[in-house]
XYZ file of C-alpha atoms in Angstrom:
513
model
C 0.000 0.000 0.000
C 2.526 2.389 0.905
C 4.353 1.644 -2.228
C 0.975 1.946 -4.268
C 0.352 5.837 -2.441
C 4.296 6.583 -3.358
C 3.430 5.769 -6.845
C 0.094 7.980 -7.003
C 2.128 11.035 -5.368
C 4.902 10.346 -8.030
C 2.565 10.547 -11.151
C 0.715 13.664 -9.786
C 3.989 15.019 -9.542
C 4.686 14.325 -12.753
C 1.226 15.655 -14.267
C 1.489 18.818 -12.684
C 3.785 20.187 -15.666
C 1.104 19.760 -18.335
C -0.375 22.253 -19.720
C -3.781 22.635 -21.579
C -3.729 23.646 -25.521
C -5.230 27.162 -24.692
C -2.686 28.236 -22.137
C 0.279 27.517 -24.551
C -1.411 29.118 -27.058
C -1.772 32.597 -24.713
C 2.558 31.984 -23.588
C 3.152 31.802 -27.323
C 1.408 34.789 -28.149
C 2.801 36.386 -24.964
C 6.531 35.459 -26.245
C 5.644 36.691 -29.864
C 4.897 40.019 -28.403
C 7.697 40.386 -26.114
C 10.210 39.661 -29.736
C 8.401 42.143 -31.308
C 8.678 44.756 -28.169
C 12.289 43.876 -27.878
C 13.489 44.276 -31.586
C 11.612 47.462 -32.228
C 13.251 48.640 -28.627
C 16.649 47.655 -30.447
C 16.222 49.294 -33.669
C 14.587 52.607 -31.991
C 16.991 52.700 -28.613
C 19.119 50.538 -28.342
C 19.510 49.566 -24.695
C 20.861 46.250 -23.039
C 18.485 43.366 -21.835
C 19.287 41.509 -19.394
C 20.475 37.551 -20.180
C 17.752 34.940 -19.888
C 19.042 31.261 -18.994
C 19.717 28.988 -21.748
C 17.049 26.255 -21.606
C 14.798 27.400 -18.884
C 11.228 28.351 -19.611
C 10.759 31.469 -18.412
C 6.840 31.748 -17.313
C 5.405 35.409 -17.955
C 5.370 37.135 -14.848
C 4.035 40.480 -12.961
C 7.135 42.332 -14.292
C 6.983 40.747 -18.089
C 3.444 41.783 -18.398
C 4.369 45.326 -16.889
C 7.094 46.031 -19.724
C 4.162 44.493 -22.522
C 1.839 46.808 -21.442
C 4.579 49.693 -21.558
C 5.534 48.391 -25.020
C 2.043 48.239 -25.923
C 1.994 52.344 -25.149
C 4.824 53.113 -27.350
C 3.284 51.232 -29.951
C 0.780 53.426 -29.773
C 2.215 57.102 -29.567
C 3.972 55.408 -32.947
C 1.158 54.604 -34.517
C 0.799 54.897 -37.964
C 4.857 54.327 -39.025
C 5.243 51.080 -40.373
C 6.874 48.612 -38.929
C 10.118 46.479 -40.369
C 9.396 43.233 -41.447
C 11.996 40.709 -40.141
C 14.640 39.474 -42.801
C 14.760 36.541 -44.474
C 17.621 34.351 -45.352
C 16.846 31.111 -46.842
C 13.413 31.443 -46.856
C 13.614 31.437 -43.249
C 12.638 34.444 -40.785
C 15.773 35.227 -38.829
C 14.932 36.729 -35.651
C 17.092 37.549 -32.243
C 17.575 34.582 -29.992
C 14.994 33.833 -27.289
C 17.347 32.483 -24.660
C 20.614 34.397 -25.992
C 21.977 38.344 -25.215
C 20.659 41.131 -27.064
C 23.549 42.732 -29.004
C 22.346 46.571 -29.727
C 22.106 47.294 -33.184
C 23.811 50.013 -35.078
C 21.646 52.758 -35.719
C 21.596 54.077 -39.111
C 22.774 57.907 -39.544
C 20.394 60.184 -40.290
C 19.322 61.392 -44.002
C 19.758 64.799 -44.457
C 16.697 66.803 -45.147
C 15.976 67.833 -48.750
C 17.318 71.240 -49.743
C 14.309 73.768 -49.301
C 12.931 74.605 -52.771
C 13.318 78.196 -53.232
C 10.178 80.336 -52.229
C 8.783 81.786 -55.006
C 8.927 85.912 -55.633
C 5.751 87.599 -55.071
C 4.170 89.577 -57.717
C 4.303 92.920 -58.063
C 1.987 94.919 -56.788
C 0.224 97.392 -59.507
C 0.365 100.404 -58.509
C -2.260 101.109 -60.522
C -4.711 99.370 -59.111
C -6.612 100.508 -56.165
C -7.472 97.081 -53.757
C -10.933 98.103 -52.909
C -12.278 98.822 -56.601
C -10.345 95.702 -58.447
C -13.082 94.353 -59.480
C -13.563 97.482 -61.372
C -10.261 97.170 -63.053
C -11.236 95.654 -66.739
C -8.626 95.008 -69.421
C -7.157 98.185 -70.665
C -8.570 100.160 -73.210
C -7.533 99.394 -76.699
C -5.298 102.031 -77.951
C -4.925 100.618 -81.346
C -5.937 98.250 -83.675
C -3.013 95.477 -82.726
C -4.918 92.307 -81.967
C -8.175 92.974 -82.968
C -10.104 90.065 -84.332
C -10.583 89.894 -88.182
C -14.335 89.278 -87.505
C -14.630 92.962 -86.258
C -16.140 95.222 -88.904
C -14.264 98.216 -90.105
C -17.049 101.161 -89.034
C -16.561 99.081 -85.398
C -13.347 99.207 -85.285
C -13.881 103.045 -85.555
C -16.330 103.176 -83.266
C -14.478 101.851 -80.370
C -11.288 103.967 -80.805
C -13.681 106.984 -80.715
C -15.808 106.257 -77.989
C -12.465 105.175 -76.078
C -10.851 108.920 -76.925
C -14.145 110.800 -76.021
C -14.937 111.814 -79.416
C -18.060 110.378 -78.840
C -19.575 111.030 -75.434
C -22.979 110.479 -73.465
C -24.629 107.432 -73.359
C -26.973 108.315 -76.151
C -25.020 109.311 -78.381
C -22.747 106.016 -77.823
C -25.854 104.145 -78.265
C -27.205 105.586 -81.425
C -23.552 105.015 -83.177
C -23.377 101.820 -81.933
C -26.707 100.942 -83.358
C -25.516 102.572 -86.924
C -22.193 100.743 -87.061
C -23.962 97.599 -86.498
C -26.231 98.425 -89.743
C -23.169 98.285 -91.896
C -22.239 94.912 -89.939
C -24.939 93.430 -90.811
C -25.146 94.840 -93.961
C -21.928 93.184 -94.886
C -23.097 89.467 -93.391
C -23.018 87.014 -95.485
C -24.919 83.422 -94.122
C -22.671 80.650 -94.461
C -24.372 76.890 -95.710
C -26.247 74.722 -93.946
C -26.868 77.189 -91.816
C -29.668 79.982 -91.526
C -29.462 83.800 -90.502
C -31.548 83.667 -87.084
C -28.840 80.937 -85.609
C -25.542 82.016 -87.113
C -25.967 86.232 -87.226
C -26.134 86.614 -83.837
C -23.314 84.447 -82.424
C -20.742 84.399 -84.926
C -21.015 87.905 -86.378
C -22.559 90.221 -84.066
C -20.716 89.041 -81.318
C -17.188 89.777 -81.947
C -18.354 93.630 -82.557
C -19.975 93.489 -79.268
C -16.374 92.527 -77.359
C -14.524 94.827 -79.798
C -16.097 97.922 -78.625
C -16.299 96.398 -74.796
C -12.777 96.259 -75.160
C -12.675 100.054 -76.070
C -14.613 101.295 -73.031
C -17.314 99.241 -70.466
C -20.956 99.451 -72.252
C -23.458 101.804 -71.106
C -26.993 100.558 -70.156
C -28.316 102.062 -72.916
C -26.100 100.260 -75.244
C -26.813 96.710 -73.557
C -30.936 97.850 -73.538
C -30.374 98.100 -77.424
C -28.380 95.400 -77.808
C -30.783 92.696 -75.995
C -33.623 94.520 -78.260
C -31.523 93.806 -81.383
C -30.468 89.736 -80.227
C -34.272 89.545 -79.510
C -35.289 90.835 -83.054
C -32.640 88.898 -84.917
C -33.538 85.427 -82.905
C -37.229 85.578 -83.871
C -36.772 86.142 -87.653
C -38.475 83.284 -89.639
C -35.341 80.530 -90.796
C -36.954 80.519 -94.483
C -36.798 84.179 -94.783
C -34.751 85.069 -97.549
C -31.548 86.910 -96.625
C -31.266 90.328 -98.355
C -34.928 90.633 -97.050
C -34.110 89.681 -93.666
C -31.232 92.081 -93.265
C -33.239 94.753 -94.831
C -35.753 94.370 -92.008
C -33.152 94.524 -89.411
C -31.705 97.501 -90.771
C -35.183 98.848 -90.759
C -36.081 97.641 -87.010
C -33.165 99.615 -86.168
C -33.685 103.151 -87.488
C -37.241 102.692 -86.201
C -35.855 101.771 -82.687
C -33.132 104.691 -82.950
C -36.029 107.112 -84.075
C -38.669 106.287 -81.448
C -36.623 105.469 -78.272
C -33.870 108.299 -79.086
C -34.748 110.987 -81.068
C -38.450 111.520 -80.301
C -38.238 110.643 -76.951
C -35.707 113.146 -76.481
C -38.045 115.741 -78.227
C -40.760 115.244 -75.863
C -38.828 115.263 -72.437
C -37.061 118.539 -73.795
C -40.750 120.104 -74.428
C -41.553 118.550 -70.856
C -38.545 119.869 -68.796
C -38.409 123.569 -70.303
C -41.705 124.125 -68.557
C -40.431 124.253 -65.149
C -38.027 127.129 -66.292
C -39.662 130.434 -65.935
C -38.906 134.064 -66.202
C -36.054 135.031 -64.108
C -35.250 131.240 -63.194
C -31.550 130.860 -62.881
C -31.273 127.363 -63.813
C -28.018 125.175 -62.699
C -26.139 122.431 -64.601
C -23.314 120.155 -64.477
C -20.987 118.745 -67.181
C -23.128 118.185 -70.449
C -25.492 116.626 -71.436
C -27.440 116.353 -74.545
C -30.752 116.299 -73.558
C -30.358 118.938 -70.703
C -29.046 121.246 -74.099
C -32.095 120.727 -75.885
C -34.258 121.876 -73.008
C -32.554 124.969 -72.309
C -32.084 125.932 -76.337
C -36.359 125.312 -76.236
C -37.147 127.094 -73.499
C -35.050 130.194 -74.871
C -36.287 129.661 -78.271
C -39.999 130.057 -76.597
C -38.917 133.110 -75.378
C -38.175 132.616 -71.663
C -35.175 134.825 -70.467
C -33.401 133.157 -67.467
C -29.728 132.620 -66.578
C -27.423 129.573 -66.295
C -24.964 128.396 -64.353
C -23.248 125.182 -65.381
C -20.234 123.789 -62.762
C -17.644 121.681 -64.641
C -14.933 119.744 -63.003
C -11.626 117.624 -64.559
C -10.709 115.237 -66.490
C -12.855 116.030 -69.324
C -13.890 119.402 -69.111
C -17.454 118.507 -70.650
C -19.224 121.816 -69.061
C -17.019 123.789 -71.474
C -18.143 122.680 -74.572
C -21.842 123.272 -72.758
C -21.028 126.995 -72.060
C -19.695 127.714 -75.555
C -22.775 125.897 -77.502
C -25.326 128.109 -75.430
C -23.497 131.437 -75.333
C -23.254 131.120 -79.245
C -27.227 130.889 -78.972
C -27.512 134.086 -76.931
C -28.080 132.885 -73.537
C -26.330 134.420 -70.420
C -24.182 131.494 -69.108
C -21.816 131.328 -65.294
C -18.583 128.876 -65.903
C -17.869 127.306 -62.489
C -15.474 124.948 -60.951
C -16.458 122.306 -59.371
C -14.537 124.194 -56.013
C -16.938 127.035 -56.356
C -20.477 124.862 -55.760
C -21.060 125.837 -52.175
C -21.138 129.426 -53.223
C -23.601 129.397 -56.641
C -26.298 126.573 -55.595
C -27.215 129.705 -53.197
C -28.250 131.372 -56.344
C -30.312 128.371 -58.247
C -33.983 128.100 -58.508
C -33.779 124.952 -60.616
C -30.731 122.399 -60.935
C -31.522 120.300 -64.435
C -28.973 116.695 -64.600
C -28.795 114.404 -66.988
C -28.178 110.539 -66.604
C -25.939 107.755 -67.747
C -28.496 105.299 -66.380
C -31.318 105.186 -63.711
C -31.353 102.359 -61.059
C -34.645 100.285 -59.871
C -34.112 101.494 -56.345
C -34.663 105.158 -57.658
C -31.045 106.466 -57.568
C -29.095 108.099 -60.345
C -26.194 107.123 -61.866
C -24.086 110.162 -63.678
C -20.554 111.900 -64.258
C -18.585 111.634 -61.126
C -19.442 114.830 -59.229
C -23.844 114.705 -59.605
C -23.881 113.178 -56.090
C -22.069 116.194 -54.499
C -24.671 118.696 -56.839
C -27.860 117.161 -55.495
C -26.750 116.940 -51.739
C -25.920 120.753 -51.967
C -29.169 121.366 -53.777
C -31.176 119.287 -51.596
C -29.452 121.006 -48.531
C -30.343 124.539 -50.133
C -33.800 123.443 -50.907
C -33.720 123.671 -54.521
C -36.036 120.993 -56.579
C -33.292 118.135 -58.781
C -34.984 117.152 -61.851
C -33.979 114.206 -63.976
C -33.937 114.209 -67.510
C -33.679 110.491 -68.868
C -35.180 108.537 -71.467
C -36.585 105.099 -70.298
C -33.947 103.258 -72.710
C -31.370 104.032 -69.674
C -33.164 102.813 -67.002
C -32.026 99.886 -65.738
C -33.230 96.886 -63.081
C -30.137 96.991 -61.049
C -29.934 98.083 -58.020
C -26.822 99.441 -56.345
C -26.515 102.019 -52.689
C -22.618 103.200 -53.850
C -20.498 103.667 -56.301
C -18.606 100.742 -55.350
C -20.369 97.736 -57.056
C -21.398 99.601 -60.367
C -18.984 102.290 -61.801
C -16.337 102.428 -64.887
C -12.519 103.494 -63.877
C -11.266 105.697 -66.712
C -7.113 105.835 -66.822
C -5.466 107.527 -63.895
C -3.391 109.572 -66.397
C -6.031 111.618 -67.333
C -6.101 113.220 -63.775
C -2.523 114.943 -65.069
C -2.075 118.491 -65.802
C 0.207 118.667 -67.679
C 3.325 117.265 -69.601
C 5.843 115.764 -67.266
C 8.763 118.243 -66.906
C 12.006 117.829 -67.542
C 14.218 118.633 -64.439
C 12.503 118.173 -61.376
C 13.248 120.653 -58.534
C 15.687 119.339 -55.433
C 14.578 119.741 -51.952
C 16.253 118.636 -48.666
C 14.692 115.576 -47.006
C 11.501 116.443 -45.257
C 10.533 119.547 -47.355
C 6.719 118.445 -48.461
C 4.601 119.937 -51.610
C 1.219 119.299 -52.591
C -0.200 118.562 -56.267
C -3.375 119.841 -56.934
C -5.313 117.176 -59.018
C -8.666 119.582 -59.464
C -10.964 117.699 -57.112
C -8.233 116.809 -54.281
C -4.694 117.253 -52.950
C -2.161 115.128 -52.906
C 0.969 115.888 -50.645
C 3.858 113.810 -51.344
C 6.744 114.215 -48.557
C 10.764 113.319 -48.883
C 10.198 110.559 -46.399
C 7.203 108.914 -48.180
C 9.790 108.066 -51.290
C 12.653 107.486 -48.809
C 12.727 103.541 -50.151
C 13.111 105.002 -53.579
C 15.797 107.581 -53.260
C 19.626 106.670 -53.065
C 20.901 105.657 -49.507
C 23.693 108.556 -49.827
C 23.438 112.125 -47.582
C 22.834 113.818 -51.130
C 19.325 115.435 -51.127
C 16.491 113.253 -51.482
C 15.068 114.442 -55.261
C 11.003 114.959 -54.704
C 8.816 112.925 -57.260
C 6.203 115.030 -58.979
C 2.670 113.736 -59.586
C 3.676 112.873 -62.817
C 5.808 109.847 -61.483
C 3.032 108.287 -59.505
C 3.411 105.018 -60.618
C 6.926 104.865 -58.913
C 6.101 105.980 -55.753
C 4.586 102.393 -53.399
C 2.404 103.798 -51.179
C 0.069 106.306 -53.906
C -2.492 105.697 -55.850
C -4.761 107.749 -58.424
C -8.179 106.947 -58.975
C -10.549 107.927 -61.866
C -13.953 106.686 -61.545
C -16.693 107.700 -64.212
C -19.657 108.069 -62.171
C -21.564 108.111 -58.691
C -24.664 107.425 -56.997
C -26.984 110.065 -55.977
C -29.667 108.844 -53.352
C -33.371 109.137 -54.719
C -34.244 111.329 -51.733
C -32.309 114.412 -53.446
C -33.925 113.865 -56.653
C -37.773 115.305 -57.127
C -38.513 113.769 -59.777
C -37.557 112.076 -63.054
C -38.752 113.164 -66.564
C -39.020 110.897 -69.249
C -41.151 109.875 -72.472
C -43.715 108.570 -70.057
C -44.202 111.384 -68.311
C -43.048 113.171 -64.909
C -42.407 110.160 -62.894
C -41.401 109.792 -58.818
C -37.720 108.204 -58.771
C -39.758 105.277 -56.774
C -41.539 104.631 -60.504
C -38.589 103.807 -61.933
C -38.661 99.619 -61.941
C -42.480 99.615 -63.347
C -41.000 102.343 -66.560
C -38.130 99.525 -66.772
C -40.535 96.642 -67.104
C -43.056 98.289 -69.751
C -40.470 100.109 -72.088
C -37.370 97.600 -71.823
C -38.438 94.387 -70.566
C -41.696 94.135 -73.022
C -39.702 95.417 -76.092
């Protein structure tokens, strides 16, 4: 018996070692991990581990699992870099020795970084170009004939370089040659085959004269009124119509559209307006207009004897070409500067404007300066009155000059030819330019970048050399916005309307046409 129990404590003893299939697979995985832990420790930091006996199974204990876990949370902070795969020689995965030393690895020198790729320069700013009204900026105005396409018809061609040079002025005006050049255009078409008028006319052939003269100077809304009225006409010609006839009705539609909307129109607004001159008015006006010189010429003709003041400003000096036209009919005319407005809107019983375009919210769009006319008037009390035909109104809407407006070339602000030997003045010494609406002082220290970095004296830039000095600008813009509460009321074809009537005279003369 005691034999039998020695035996049965013996084979205990010796069944104690064995282990079940899922607890070698856990000390497998465990020793797996602990490789991986280990070689990435080598190849990151290499630091010494301590030797493990040679043959003895080393069970994973408190500490082991300790330095997992911490390996574990390096693993993460590195996630994301990939991890080296274990070499292979002979097709078999060499790996460090469970049981033998460590031996810290080399660690590869570090690449040097790329050479920086050099920054690239910055564009110039144009000095030219004022930040706030970019969007205003178009392409610049064609000066010549280089580059024009060969689409463009000759009497367009002319066209453009004379409305860009001010030869011809006004919106109406600008409309009614527009609408004449496009006569010989059209007169000149030819329809290609397989093809028919309606289609082709309007999209290969009218459209190239359109961008010409948009090249030459921004359209006015009188323009694009008649030029949606002409696409319009030209679209819904019959296809089967023959061509001579069709272009013969075109050419028709358009001197009946020129007559109606232009020339009689402006006859009855001129018979309108000169009734609200009367004896002993004194009746004030600003730049020129065309239709504003029809009403005064009819209301002298008719006898009334009154006395005119019209207030001019720069660039273009329209208000003198006014003044000589009506003193060579006789009337007694006042030449003003723009400066002098305060002091002669005390005088007016009347101020007459004209209009490059009237706006669905009621406010008027004309030559720079109208604004600063109908604020004085409207402070003085004396009644604004629009003259405009309804082929300038417009439906948009704008509160500034910001959004809508045309910027004309800043070099027409210059007086006069640059000179040739600018004076020297010690550094410091500041002058002003006069530039007929404002002053611009430009001081020794404002073009201390420019000048040499010597003790000789700095030489003082005249206005004339704008363009080199960084921190000044010159701006040109066309027109304003005068508010509709300054204006009393509009005159047009349709009548004496309220500036608030303006959107409902749009939608019956332009939108219906």
């Amino acid at each position: 018996m005691a034999e039998q129990g020695g035996t049965a404590e013996q084979s205990k003893t010796v069944e104690e070692p064995k282990v079940s299939a899922v607890e070698l697979k856990k000390r497998a995985k465990a020793d797996k991990q602990a490789r991986r832990a280990a070689q990435k420790e080598q190849e990151g930091a290499p630091a010494e581990v301590p030797p493990a006996t040679n043959g003895a199974h080393q069970e994973p204990s408190a500490q082991g699992q300790g330095v997992q876990q911490d390996q574990k949370g390096k693993a993460a902070q590195a996630k994301g870099q990939q991890q080296p795969k274990p070499s292979k020689q002979g097709g078999q995965d060499v790996r460090p020795e469970r049981g033998g030393p460590s031996q810290p690895q080399s660690i590869p020198p570090r690449s040097k970084a790329a050479p920086a790729a050099p920054s690239k320069e910055l564009p110039k700013r144009d000095n030219s170009v004022v930040e706030l009204l970019s969007h205003l900026y178009p392409i610049q105005r064609r000066p010549n004939l280089a580059g024009v396409s060969k689409d463009v018809h000759p009497a367009v061609l002319a066209l453009g370089l004379q409305i860009s040079t001010y030869e011809i002025c006004g919106s109406s005006a600008r409309c009614v040659a527009m609408l004449l050049a496009f006569k010989e255009a059209i007169q000149a078409y030819t329809t290609p085959r397989d093809t028919s008028l309606p289609r082709h006319l309007v999209s290969h052939h009218l459209s190239p004269q359109i961008d010409c003269l948009r090249s030459c100077r921004p359209l006015a809304e009188s323009m694009g009124n008649a030029i949606r009225w002409l696409k319009k006409l030209i679209v819904e010609l019959d296809p089967d119509k023959p061509e001579h006839e069709a272009k013969d009705f075109i050419c028709e539609e358009i001197d009946r559209f020129v007559h109606e909307r232009i020339t009689v129109t402006d006859q009855a607004i001129a018979a309108s307006a000169r009734n609200q001159i009367r004896t002993g008015s004194v009746v004030l006006t600003y730049a020129k207009s065309a239709i504003v010189e029809k009403t005064i010429l009819q209301a002298h003709e008719q006898g009334t004897r009154f006395r005119l003041i019209v207030v001019d400003s720069r660039p273009l000096f329209e208000g003198k070409r006014l003044a000589t036209s009506l003193m060579r009919a006789g009337l007694e005319v006042q030449y003003v500067p723009f400066s002098g407005l305060a002091h002669v809107v005390k005088d007016a019983t009347l101020v007459l404007l004209g209009a490059h375009s009237m706006l669905s919210n009621g406010r008027l769009q004309s030559r720079v300066g109208t604004a600063s006319i109908a604020l004085q008037a409207h402070k003085a009390d004396v009644p604004v009155i629009v003259c405009c035909e309804s082929v300038k109104f417009s439906g948009k809407v704008a509160l500034d000059s910001i959004v809508l407006n045309e910027i004309a070339p800043p070099e027409e602000l210059l007086l006069s030819p640059i000179p040739e030997k600018s004076p020297i003045h010690p550094a410091g010494v500041a002058t002003t330019a006069v530039t007929g609406k404002s002053a611009v002082t430009v001081t020794s220290a404002a073009i201390s970048k420019d000048a040499s970095e010597d003790d000789e004296p700095a030489k003082l830039k005249t206005l004339h050399e704008w363009s080199s000095i960084s921190n000044l600008r010159l701006l040109n813009p066309m027109y304003d916005i005068t508010p509709a509460e300054y204006i009393r009321m509009v005159i047009c074809e349709y009548g004496s309307v309220p500036p608030s009537s303006v959107p409902v005279v749009h939608r019956l003369a332009n939108e219906g046409m």
